[in-house]
PDB file of C-alpha atoms in Angstrom:
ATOM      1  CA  UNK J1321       6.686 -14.933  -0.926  1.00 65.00           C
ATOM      2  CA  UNK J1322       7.653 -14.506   2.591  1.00 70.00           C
ATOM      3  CA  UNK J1323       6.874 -17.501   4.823  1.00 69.00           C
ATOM      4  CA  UNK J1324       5.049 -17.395   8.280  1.00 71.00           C
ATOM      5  CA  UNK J1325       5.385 -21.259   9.754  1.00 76.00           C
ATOM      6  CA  UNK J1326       1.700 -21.018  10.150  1.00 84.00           C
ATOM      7  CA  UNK J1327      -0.515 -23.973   8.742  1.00 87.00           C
ATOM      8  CA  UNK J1328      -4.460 -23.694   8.442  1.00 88.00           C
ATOM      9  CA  UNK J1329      -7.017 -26.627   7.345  1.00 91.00           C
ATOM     10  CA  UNK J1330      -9.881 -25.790   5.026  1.00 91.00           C
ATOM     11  CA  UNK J1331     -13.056 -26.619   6.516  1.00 93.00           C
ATOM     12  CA  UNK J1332     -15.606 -28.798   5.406  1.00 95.00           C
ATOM     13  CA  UNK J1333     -17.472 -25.002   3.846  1.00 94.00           C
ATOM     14  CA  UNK J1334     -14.165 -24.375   2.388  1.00 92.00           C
ATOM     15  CA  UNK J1335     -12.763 -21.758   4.010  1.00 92.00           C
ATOM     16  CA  UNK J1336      -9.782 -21.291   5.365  1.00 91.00           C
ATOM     17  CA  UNK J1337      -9.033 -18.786   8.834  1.00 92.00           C
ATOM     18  CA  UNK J1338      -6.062 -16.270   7.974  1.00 91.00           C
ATOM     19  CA  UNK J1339      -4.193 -15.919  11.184  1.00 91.00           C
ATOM     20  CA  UNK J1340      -4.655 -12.797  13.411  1.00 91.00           C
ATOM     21  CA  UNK J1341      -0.987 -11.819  13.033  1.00 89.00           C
ATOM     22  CA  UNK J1342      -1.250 -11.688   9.486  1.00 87.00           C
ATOM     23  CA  UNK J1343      -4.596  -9.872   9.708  1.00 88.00           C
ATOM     24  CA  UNK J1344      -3.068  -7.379  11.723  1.00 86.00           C
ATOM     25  CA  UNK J1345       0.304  -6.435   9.611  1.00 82.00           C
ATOM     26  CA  UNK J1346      -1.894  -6.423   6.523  1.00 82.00           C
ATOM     27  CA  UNK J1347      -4.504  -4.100   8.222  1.00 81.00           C
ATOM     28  CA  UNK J1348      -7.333  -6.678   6.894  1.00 86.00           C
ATOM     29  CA  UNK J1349     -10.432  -6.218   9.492  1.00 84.00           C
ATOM     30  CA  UNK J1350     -13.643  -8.262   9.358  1.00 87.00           C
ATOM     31  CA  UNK J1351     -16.219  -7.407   6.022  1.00 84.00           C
ATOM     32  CA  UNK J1352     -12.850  -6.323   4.267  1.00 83.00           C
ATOM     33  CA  UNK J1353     -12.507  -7.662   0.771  1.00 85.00           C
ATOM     34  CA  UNK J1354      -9.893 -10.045  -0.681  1.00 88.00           C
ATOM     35  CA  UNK J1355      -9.047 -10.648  -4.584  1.00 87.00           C
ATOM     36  CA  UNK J1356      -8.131 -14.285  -5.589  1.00 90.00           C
ATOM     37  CA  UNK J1357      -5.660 -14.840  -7.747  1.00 89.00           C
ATOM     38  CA  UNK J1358      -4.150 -17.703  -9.116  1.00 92.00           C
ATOM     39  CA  UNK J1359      -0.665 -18.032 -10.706  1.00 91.00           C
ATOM     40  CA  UNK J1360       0.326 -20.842 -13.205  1.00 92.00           C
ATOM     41  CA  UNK J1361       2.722 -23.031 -10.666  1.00 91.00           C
ATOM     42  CA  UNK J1362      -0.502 -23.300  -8.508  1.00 87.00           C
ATOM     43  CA  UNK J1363      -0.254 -20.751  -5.833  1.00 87.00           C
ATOM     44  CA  UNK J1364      -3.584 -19.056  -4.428  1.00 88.00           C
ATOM     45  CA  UNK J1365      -2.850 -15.541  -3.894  1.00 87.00           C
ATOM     46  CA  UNK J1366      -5.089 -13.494  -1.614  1.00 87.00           C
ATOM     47  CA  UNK J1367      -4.790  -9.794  -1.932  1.00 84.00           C
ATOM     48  CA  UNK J1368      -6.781  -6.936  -0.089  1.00 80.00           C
ATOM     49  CA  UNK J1369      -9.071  -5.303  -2.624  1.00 79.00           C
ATOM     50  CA  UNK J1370      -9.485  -1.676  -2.935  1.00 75.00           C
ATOM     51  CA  UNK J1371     -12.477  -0.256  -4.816  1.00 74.00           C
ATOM     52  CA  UNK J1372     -11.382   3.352  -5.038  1.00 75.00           C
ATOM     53  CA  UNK J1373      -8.016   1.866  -6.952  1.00 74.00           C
ATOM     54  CA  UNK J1374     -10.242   1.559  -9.793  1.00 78.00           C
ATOM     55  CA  UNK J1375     -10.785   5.104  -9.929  1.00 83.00           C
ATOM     56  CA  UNK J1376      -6.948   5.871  -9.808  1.00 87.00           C
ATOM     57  CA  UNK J1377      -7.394   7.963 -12.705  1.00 88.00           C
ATOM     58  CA  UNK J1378     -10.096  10.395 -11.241  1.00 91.00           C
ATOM     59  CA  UNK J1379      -8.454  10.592  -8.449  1.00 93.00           C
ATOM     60  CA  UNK J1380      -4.886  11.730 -10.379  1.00 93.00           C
ATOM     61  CA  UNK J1381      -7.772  14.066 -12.303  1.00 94.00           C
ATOM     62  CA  UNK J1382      -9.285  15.587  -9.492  1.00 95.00           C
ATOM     63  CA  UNK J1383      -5.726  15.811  -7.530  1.00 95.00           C
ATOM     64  CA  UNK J1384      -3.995  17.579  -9.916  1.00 95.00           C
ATOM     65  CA  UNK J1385      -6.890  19.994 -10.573  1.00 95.00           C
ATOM     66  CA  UNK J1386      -7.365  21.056  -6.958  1.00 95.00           C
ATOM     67  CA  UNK J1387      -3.926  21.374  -6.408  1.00 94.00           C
ATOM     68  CA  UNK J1388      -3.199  23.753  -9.089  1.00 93.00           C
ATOM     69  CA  UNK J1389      -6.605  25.586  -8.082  1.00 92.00           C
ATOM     70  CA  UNK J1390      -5.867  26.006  -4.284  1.00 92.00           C
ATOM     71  CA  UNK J1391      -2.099  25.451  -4.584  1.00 90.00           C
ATOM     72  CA  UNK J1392      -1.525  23.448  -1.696  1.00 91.00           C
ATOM     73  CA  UNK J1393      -0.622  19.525  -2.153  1.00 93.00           C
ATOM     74  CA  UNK J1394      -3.540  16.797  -2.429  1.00 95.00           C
ATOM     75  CA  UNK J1395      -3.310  13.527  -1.383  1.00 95.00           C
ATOM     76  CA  UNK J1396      -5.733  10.979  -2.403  1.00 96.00           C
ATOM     77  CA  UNK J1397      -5.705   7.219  -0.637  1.00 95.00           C
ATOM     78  CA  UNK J1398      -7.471   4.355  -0.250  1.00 92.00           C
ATOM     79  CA  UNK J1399      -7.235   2.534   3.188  1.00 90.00           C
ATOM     80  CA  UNK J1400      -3.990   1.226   3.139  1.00 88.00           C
ATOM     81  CA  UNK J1401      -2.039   3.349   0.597  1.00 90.00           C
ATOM     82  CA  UNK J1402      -2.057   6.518  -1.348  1.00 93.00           C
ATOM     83  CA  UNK J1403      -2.549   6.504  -5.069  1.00 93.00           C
ATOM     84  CA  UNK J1404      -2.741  10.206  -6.136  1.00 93.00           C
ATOM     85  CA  UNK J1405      -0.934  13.388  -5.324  1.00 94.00           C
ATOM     86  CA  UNK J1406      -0.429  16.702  -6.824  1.00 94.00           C
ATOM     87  CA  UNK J1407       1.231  19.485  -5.778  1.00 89.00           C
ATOM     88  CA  UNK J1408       4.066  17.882  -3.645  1.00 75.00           C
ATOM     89  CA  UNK J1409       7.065  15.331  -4.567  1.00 76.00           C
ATOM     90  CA  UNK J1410       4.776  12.372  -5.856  1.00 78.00           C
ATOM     91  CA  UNK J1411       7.744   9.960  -4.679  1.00 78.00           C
ATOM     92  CA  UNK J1412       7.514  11.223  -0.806  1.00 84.00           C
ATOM     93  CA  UNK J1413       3.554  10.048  -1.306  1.00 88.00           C
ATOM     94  CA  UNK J1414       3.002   7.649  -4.023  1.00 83.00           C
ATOM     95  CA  UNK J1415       1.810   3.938  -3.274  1.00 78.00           C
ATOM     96  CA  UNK J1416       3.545   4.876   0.229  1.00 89.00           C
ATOM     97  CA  UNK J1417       1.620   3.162   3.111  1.00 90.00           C
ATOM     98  CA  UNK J1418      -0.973   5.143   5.162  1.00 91.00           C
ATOM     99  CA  UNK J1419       0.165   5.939   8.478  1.00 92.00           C
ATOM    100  CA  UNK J1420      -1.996   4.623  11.767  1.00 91.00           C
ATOM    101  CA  UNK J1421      -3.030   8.692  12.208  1.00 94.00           C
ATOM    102  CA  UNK J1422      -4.830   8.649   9.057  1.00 95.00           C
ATOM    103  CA  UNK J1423      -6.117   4.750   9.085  1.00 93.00           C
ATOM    104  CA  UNK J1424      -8.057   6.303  12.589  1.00 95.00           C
ATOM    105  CA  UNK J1425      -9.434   9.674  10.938  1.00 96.00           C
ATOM    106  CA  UNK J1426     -10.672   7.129   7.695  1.00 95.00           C
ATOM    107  CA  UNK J1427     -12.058   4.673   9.870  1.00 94.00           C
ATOM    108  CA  UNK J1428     -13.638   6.697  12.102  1.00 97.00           C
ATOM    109  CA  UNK J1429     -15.501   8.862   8.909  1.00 96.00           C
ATOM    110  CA  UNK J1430     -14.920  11.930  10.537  1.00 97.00           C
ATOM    111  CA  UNK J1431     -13.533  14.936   8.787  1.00 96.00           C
ATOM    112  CA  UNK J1432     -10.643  15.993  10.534  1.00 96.00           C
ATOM    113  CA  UNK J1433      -8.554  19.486  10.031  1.00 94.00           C
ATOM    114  CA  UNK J1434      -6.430  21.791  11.410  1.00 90.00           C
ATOM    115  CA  UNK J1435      -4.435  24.837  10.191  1.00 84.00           C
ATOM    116  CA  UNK J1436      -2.072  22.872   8.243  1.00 89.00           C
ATOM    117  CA  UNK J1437      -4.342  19.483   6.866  1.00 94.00           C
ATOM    118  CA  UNK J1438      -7.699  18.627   6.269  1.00 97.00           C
ATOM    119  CA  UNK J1439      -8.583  15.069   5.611  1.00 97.00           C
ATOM    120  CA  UNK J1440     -12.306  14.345   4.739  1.00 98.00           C
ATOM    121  CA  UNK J1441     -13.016  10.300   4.615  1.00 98.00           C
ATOM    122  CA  UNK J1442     -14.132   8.918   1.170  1.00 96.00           C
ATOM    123  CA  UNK J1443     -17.678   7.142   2.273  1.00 95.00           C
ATOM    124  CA  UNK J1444     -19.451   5.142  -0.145  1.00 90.00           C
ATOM    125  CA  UNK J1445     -22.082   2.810   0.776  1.00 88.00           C
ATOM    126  CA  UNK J1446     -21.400   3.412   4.174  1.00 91.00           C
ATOM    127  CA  UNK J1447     -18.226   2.145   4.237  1.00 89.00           C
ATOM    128  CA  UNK J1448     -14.822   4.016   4.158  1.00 91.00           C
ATOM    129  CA  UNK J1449     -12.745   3.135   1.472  1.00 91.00           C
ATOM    130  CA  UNK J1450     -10.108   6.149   1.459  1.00 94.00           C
ATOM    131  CA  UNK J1451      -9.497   9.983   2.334  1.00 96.00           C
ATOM    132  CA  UNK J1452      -8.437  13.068   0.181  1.00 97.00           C
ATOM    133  CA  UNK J1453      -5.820  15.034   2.478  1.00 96.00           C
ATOM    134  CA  UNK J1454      -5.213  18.904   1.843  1.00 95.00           C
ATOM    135  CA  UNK J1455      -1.898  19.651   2.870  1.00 93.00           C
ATOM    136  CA  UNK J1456      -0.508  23.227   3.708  1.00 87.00           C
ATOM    137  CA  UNK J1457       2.464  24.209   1.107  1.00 80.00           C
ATOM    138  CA  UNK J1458       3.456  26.858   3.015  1.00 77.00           C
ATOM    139  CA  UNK J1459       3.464  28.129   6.855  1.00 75.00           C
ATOM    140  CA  UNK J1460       2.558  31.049   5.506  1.00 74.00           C
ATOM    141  CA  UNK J1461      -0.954  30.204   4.417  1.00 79.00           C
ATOM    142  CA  UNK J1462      -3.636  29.007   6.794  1.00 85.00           C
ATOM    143  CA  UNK J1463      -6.134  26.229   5.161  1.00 91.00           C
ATOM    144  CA  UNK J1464      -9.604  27.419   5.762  1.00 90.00           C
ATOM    145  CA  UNK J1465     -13.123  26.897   4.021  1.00 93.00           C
ATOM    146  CA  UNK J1466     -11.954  27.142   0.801  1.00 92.00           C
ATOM    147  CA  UNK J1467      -9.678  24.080   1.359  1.00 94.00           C
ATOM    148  CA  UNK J1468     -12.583  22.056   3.180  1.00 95.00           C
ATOM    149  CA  UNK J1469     -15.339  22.605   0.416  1.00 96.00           C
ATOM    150  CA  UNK J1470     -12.738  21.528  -2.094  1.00 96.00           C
ATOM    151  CA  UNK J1471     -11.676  17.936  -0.259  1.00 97.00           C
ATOM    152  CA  UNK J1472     -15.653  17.350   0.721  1.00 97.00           C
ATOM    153  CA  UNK J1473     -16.384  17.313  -2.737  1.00 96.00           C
ATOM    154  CA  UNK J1474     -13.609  15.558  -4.145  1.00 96.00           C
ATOM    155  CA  UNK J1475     -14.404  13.047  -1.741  1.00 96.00           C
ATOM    156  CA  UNK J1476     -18.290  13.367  -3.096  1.00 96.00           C
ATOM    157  CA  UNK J1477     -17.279  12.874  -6.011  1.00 94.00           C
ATOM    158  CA  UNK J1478     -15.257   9.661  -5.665  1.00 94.00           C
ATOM    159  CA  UNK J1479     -17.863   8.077  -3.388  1.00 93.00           C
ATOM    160  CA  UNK J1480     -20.474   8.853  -6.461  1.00 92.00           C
ATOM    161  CA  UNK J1481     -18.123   7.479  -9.156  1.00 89.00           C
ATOM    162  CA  UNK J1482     -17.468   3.739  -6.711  1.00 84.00           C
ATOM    163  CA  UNK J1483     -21.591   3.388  -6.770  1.00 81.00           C
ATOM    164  CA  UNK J1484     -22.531   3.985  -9.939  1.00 73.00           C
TER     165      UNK J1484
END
């Protein structure tokens, strides 16, 4: 564990104020939710939770099959890092940290594309808990409709799965 210097007092409610600093390294906004963990030498372990990690294996599913169907690479995160790809090197994407382009385009739950990425935000219940990303293999080929319809419903799809 890496430490900060920085000291907080529980209140009276019991809560306890996690610095801005920290907040803002850890990309942890207000509403966001923490796990609680506990270890056995009695350490309280506070870790951003990410609902659309759950569905890490639909996510591989639904990568892998769109990638082999449109043959570009397919990127699916959550909000702070990306746990499936298909049709690129896995190890220059996987469980790497989002960049602060892509935080922006999630946040904002716009759809965003050009000729050589689409991203379409993952909304479910409102909130924006990750992205799929379509990523041009080639310069050759141009990402168009095709491309589009194929993130908007992966990203359908993965909001459905987080509210049922």
């Amino acid at each position: 564990m890496k430490a900060t210097g920085i000291v907080r007092r529980i209140d009276d409610l019991g809560r306890v104020v996690i610095p801005k600093e920290i907040r803002r390294v850890l990309r942890i906004r207000e509403g966001d939710p923490l796990e609680i963990y506990t270890n056995n030498i009695g350490e309280v372990i506070l870790k951003k939770y990410s609902p659309i990690n759950e569905l890490s294996r639909y996510a591989s599913e639904y990568a892998d099959t769109a990638s082999s169907i449109l043959g570009s690479t397919v990127v699916v995160s959550d909000t702070d890092q990306v746990i499936a790809v298909s049709g690129g090197q896995k190890k220059d994407f996987l469980e790497k940290k989002i960049d602060y382009e892509l935080d922006k385009i999630i946040q904002s739950k716009n759809r965003y594309l050009n000729d050589k990425k689409i991203i379409v935000p993952i909304i479910s219940h409102g909130d924006a808990i990750g992205s799929i990303t379509i990523l041009q293999k080639d310069s050759s080929k141009v990402l168009g409709d095709a491309e589009l319809k194929v993130a908007e419903i992966g990203a359908g799809f993965l909001a459905k799965q987080m509210e049922s």
